[in-house]
Tab-separated table of C-alpha atoms in Angstrom:
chain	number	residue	atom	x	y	z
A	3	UNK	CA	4.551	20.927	15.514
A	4	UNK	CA	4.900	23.962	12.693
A	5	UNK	CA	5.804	22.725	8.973
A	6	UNK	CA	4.438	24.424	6.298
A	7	UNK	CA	3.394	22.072	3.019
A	8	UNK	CA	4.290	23.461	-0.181
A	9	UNK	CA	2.787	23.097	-3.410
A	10	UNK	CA	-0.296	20.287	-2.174
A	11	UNK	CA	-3.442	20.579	-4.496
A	12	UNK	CA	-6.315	21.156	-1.844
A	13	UNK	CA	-10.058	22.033	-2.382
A	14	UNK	CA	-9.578	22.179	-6.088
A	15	UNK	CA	-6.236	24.636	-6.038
A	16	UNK	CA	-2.671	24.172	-5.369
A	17	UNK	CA	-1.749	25.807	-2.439
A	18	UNK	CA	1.063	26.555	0.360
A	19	UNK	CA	-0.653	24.337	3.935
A	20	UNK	CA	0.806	25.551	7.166
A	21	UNK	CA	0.576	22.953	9.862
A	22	UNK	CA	0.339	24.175	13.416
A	23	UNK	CA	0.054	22.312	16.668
A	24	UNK	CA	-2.114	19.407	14.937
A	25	UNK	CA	-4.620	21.727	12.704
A	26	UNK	CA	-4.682	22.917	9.617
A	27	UNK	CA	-3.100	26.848	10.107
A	28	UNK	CA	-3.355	28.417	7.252
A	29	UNK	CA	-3.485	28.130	3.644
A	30	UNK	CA	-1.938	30.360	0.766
A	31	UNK	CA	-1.457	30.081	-3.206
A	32	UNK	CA	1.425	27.736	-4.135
A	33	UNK	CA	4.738	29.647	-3.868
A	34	UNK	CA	3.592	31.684	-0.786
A	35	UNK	CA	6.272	30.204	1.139
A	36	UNK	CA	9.272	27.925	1.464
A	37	UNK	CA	8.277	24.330	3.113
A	38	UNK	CA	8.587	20.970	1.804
A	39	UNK	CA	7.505	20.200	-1.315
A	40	UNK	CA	4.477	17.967	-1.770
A	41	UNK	CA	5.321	18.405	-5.821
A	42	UNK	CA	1.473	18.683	-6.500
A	43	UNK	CA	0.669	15.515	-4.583
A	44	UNK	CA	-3.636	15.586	-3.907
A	45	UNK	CA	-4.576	16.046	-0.136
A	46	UNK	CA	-7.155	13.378	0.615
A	47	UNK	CA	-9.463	12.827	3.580
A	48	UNK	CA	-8.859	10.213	5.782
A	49	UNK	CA	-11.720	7.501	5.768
A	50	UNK	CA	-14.042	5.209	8.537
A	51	UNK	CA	-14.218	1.600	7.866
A	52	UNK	CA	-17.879	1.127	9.226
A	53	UNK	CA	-17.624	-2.871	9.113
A	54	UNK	CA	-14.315	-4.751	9.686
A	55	UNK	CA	-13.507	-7.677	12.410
A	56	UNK	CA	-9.777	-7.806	13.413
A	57	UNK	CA	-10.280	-11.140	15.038
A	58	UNK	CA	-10.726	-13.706	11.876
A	59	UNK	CA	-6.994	-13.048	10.171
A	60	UNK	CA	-4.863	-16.408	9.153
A	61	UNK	CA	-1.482	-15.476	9.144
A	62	UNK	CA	-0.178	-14.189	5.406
A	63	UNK	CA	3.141	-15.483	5.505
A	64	UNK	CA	1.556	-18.916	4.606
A	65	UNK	CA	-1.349	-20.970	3.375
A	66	UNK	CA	-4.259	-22.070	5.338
A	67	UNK	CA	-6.498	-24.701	3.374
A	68	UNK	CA	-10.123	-24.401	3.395
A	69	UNK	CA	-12.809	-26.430	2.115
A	70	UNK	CA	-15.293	-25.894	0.701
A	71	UNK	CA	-18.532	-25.473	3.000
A	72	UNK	CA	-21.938	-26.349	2.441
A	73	UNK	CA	-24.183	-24.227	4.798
A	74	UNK	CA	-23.800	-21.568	7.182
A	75	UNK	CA	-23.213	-23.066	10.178
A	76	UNK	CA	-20.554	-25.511	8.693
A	77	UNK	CA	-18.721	-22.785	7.973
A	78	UNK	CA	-19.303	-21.639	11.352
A	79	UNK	CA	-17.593	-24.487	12.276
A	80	UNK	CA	-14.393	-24.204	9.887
A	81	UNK	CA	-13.470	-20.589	11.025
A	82	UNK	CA	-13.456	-22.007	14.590
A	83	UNK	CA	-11.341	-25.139	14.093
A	84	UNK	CA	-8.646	-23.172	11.607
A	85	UNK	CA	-8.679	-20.193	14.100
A	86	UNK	CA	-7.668	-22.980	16.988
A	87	UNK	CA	-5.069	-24.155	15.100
A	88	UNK	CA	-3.020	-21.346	13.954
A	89	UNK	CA	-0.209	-20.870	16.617
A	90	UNK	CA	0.798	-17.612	15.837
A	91	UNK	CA	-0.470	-14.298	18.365
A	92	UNK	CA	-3.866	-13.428	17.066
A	93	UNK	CA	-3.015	-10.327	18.177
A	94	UNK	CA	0.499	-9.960	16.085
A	95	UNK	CA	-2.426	-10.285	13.234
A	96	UNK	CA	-4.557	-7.962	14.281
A	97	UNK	CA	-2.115	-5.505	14.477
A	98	UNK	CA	-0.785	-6.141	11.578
A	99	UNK	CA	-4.649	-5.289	10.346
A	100	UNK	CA	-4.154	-2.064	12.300
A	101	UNK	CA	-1.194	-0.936	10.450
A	102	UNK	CA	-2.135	-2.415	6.965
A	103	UNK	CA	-5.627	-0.035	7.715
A	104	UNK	CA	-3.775	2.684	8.863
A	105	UNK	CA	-1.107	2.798	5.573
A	106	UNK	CA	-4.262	2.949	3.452
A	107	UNK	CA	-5.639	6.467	4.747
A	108	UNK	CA	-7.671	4.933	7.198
A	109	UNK	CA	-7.824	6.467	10.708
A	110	UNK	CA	-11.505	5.281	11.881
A	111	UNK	CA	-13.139	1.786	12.077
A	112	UNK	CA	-15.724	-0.017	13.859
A	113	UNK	CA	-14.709	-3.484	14.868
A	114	UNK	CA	-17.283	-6.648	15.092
A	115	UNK	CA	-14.998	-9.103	17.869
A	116	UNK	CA	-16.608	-12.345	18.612
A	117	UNK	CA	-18.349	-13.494	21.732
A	118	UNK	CA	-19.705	-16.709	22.656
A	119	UNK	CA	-19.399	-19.318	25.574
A	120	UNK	CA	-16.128	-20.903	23.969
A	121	UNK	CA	-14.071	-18.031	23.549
A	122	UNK	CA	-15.866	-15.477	26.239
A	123	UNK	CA	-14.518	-11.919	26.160
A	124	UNK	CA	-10.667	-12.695	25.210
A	125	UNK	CA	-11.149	-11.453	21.474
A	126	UNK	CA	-12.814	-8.426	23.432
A	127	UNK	CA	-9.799	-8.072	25.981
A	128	UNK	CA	-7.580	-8.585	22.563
A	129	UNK	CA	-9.396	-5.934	20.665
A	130	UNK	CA	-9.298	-3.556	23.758
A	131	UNK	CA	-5.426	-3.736	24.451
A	132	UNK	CA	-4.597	-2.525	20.280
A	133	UNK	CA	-7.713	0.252	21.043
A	134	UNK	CA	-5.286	1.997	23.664
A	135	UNK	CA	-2.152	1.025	22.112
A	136	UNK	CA	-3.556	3.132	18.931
A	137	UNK	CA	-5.395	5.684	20.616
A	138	UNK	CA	-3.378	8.085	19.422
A	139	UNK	CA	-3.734	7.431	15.738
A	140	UNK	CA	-6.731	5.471	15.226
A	141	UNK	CA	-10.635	5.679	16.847
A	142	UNK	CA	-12.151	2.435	17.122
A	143	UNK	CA	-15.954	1.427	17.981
A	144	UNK	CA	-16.245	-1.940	19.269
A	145	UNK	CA	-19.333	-4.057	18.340
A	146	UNK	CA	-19.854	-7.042	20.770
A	147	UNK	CA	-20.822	-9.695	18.027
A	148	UNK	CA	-22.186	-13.040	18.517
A	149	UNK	CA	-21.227	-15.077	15.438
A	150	UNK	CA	-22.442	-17.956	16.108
A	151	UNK	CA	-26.131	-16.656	17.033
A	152	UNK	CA	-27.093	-14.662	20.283
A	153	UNK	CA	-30.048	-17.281	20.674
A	154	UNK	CA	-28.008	-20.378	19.136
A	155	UNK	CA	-24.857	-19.999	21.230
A	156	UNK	CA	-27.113	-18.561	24.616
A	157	UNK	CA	-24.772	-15.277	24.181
A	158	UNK	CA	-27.113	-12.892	25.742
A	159	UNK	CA	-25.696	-12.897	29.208
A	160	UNK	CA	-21.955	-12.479	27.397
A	161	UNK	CA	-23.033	-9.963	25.516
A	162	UNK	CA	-24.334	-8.077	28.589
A	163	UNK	CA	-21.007	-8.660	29.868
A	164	UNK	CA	-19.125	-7.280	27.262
A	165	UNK	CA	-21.001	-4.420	27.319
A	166	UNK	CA	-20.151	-3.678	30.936
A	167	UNK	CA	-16.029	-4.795	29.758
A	168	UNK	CA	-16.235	-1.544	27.339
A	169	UNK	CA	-18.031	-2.300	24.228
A	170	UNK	CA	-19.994	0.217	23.006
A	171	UNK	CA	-22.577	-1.643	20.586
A	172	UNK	CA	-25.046	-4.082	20.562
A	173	UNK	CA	-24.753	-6.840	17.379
A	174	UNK	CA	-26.379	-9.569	16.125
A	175	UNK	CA	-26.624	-12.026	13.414
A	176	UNK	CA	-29.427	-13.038	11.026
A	177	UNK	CA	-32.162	-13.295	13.765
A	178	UNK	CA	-33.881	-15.595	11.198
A	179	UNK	CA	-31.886	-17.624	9.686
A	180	UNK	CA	-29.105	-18.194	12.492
A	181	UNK	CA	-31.187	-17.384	15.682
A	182	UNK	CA	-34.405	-19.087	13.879
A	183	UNK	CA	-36.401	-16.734	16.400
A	184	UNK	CA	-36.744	-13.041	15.017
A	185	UNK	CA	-38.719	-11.481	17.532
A	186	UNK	CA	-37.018	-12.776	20.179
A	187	UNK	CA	-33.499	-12.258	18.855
A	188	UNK	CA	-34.210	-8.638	17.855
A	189	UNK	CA	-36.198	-7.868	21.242
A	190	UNK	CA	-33.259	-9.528	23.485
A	191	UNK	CA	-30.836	-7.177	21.330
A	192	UNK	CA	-32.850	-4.370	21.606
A	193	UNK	CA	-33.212	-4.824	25.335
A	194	UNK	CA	-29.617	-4.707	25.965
A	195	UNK	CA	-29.382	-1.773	23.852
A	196	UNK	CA	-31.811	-0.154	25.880
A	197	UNK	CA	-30.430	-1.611	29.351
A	198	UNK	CA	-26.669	0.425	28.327
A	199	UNK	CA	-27.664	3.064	26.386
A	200	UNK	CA	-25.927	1.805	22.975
A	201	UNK	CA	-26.000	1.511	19.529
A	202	UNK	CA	-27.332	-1.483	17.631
A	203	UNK	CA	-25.381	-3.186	14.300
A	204	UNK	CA	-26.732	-6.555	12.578
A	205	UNK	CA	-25.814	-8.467	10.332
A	206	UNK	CA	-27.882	-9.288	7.809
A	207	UNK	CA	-27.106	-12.093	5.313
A	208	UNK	CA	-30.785	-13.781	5.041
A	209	UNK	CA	-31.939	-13.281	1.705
A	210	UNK	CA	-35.213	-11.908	-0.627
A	211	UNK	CA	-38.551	-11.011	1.590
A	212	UNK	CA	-37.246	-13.035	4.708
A	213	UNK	CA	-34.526	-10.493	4.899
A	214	UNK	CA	-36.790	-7.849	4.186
A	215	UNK	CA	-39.516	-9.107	6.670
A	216	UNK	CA	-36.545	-9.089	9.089
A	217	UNK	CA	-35.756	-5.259	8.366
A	218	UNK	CA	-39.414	-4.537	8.769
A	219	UNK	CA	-39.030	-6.030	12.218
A	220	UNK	CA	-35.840	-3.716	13.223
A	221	UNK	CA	-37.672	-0.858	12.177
A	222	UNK	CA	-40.584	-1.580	14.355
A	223	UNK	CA	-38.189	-2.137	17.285
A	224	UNK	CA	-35.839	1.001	16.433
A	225	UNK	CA	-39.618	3.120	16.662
A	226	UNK	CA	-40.784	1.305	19.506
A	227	UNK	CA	-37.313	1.418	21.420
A	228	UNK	CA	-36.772	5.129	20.092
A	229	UNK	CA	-33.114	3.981	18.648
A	230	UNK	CA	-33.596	6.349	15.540
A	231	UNK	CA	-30.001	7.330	14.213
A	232	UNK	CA	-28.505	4.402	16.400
A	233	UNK	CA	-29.042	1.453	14.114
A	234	UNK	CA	-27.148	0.143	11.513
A	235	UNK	CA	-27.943	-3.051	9.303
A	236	UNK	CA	-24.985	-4.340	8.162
A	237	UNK	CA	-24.755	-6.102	4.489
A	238	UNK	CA	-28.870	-6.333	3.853
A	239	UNK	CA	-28.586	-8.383	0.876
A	240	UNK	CA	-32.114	-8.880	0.414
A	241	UNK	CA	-32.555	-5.112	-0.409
A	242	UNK	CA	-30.731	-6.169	-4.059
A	243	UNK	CA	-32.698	-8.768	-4.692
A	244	UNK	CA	-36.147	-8.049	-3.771
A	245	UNK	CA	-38.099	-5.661	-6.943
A	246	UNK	CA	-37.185	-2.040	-7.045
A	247	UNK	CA	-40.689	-0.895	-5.593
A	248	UNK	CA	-40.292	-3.020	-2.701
A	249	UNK	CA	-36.952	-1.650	-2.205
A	250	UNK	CA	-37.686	1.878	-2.538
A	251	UNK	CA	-40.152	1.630	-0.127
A	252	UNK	CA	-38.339	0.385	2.886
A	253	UNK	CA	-35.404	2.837	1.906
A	254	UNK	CA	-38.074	5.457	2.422
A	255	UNK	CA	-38.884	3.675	5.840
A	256	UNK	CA	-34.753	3.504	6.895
A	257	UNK	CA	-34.451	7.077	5.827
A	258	UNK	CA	-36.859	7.920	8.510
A	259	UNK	CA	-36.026	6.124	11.073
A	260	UNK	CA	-32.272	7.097	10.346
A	261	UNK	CA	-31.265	3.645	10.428
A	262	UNK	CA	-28.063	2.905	8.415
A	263	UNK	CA	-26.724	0.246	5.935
A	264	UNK	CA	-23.791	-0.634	5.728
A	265	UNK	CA	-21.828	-2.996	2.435
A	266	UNK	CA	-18.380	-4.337	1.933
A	267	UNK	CA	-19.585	-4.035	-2.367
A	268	UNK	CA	-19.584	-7.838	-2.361
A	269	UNK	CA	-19.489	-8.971	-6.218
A	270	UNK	CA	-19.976	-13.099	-4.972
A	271	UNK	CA	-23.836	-11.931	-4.046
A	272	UNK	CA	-26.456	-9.196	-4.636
A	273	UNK	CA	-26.146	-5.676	-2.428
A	274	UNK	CA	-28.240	-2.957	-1.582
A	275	UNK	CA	-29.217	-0.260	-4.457
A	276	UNK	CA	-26.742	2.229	-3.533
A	277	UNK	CA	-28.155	4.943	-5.558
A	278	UNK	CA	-31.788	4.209	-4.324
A	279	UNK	CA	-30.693	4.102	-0.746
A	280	UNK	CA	-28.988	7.577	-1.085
A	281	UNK	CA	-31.477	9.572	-3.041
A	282	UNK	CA	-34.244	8.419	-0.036
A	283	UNK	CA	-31.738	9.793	2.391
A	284	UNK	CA	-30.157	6.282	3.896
A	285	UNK	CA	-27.126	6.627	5.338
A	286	UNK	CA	-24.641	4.385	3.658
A	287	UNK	CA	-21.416	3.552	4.177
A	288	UNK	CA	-18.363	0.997	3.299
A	289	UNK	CA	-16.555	-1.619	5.296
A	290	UNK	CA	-13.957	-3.847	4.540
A	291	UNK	CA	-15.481	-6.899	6.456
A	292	UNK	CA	-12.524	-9.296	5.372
A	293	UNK	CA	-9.020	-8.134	5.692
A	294	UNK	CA	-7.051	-10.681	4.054
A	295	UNK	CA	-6.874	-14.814	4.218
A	296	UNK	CA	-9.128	-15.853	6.806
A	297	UNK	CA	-11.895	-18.353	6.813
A	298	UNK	CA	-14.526	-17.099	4.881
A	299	UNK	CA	-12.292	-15.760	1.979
A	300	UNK	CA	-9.242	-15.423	0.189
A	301	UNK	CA	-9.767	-11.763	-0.643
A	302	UNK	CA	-10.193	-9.477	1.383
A	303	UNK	CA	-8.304	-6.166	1.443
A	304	UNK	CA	-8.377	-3.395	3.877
A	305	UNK	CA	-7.966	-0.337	1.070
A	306	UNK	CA	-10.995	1.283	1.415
A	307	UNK	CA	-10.643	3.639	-1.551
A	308	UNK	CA	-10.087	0.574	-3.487
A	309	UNK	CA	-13.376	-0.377	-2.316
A	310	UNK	CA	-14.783	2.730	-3.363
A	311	UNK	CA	-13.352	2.378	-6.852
A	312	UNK	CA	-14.868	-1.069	-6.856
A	313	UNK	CA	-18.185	0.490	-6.159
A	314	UNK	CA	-17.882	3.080	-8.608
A	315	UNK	CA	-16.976	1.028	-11.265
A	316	UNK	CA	-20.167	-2.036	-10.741
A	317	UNK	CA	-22.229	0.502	-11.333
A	318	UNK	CA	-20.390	2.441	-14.063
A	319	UNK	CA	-20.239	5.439	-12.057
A	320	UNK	CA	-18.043	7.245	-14.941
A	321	UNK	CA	-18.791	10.807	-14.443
A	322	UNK	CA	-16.929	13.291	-11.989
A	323	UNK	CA	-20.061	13.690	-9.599
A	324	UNK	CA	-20.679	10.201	-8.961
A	325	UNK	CA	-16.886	9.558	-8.720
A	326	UNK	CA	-16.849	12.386	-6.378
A	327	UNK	CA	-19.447	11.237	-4.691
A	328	UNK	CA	-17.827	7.920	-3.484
A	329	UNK	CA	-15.744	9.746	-0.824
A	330	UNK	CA	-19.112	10.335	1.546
A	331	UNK	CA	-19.427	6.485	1.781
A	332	UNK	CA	-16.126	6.613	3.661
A	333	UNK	CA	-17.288	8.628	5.755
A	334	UNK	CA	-15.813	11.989	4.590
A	335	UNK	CA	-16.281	14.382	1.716
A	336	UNK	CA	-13.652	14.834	-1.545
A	337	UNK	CA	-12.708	18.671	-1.270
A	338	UNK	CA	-13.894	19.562	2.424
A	339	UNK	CA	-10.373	21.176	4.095
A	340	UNK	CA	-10.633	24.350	5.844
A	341	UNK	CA	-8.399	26.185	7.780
A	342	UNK	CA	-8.616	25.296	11.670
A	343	UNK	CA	-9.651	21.461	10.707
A	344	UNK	CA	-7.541	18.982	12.521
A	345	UNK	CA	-4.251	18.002	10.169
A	346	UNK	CA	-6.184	14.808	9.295
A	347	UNK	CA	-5.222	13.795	5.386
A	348	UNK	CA	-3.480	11.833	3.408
A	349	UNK	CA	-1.290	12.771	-0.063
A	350	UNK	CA	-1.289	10.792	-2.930
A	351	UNK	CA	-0.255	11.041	-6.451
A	352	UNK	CA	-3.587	11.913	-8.464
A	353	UNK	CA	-4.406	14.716	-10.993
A	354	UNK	CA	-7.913	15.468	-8.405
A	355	UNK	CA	-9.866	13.571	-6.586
A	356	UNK	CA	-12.329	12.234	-9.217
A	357	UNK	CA	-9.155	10.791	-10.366
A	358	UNK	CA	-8.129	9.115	-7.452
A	359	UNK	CA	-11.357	7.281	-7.049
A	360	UNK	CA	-10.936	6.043	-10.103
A	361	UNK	CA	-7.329	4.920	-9.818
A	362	UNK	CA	-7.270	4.294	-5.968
A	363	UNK	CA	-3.157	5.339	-5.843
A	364	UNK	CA	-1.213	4.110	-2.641
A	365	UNK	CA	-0.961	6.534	-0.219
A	366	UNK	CA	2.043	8.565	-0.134
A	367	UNK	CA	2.186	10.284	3.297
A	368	UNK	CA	-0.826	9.579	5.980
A	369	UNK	CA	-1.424	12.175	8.535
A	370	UNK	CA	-3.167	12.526	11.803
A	371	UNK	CA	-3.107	15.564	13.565
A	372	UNK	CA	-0.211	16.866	11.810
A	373	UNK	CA	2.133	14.176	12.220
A	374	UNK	CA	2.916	12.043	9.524
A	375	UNK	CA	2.351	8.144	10.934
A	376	UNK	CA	1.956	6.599	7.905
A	377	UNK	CA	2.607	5.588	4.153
A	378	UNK	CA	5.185	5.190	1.222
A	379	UNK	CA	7.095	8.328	2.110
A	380	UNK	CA	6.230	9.308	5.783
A	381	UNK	CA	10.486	9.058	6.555
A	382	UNK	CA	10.627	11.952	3.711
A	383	UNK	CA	8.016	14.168	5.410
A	384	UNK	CA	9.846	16.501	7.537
A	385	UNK	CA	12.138	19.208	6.283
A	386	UNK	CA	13.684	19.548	9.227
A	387	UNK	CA	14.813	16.845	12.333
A	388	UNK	CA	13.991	19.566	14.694
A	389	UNK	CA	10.208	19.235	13.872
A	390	UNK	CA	10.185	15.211	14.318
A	391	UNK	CA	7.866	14.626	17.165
A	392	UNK	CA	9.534	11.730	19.819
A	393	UNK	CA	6.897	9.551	19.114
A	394	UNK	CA	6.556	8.924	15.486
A	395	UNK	CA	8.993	6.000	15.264
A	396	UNK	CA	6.189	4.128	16.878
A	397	UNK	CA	4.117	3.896	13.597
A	398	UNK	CA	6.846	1.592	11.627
């Protein structure tokens, strides 16, 4: 595919892009050339949504009632009794997800799917099928997660299973206050880990010092196992609400061991201290966690730069550095393009990039490699039929 991309403000400067064969080709000063006209629309990376489970959606074309639960494992519970009875295809919703995800600039995810003895690996299966059927536009980890506790729901032995189906990553769920065993919970996860040679991503909910105690144990198995760099704790409340001391010093621990946290910015509940985690040298990074309706809440929303914004603005990130600096939590950087990159980007309607993580503007045209799959004017993207790729009528 050739189409040149005029007048797109890139790396700071409007400029003439040339797309060639799915890269980026070459870039000259606006009014090099003759294209179509981007009319100053910002080129933004593309993002990774490091927490999300496509497996939990009610359908949004009408309202599931919920009650209100009173512990954990009640809510357990709930999800699994309104997930039985919805009739429509679980997997209409998940795509659905897919696309939603997709029309929002993002183009990478890791998926949590649930596993346990009621429901075996058919989420897996489920989760696998939309992996192929979007290989072309989307790259997707899978996380085989037992919700309902690896130990609780005697998961292991699934687990192990779904590792050999195709999942690539080890989960797990509050070894202490689900699993109500943390050394065995973490050393049964860290065993499998080590059996296939995968990554490792818990979630964390427990709260204050039993939360931390429980990161203090995941350390000691991520040295012991020699997982550094293939850990991630997902949510780790506790790290917002034990004292800043106490949190500094296990950031300095996570830094070393390269383990990485990842938050959805909840506002219902404390979070990690961004800012402390990145200045030790934590990896962090976003997820959407909840799509939409589903059983745990109302709200969720798969924009990820809206999540961003959110972040930015709890902690009154005002000024253009810090607003800049949102972009590496979705796993990219603001002002990063450079000529043989892959066409990866999306174009929106912001004055720069500081801008648009303060605004979070719909995405106008979404791009991967080149092609434009994606957003409010993808059918106005091509100046000419004869560069339309066969294909692209597949991303409605």
């Amino acid at each position: 595919m050739d189409q040149w991309l005029c007048n797109v403000q890139v790396n700071g400067t409007l400029q003439d892009v040339h797309l060639l064969n799915g890269v980026i080709h070459r870039m000259a000063p606006a009014g090099s050339v003759s294209g179509w006209d981007a009319r100053g629309m910002l080129m933004l990376p593309l993002f990774k949504d490091a927490h999300v489970h496509l497996d939990k959606a009610f359908p949004d074309q009408s309202w599931i009632s919920r009650r209100r639960a009173t512990s954990l494992f009640e809510q357990f519970q709930m999800e699994k009794h309104l997930l039985a009875e919805i009739r429509t295809s679980q997997k209409e919703r998940a795509r659905a997800i897919l696309q939603d995800m997709l029309e929002n600039g993002t183009s990478s995810l890791r998926v949590h799917v649930d596993i346990d003895p009621e429901i075996g690996l058919s989420h897996l299966a489920m989760v696998q099928e939309l992996q192929a059927e979007y290989q072309d536009v989307l790259t997707m980890e899978i996380v085989a997660f037992p919700q309902q506790g690896l130990l609780r729901s005697h998961a292991a032995s699934l687990i192990e299973q779904a590792m050999q189906a195709g999942a690539s990553i080890v989960g797990g769920v509050d070894p202490a206050g689900v699993d109500h065993d943390i050394e065995r919970c973490l050393k049964t996860i860290f065993d499998i880990s080590a059996a296939y040679e995968a990554e490792v991503d818990i979630h964390l909910h427990d709260p204050g010092h039993l939360g931390l105690f429980t990161i203090k144990r995941i350390m000691a198995y991520t040295e012991q196992y020699g997982k550094q760099g293939q850990v991630t704790v997902s949510h780790a409340y506790c790290l917002g609400e034990v004292s800043e001391q106490e949190s500094l010093e296990t950031a300095k621990q996570l830094a070393e061991l390269d383990i990485a946290i990842v938050t959805s910015v909840p506002i219902d509940s404390a979070m990690p201290r961004i800012e402390q985690l990145t200045e030790a040298g934590v990896r962090v990074a976003l997820g959407s966690d909840h799509t939409g309706l589903d059983a745990w809440t109302p709200f969720g929303f798969t924009d990820l730069l809206q999540r961003a914004r959110r972040l930015a603005d709890m902690h009154r990130w005002h000024d253009d550095a810090r607003l800049r600096s949102v972009f590496t939590y979705l796993g990219s950087t603001a002002s990063s393009f450079r000529v043989g990159d892959s066409a990866d980007f999306s174009l929106v309607r912001a004055l720069n990039c500081e801008h648009a993580a303060a605004i979070a503007p719909p995405r106008e045209i979404v791009y991967i490699r080149g092609v434009p799959v994606a957003g409010l004017q993808r059918h106005l993207a091509w100046h000419s039929e004869q560069n339309k790729p066969n294909n692209e009528e597949r991303f409605q």
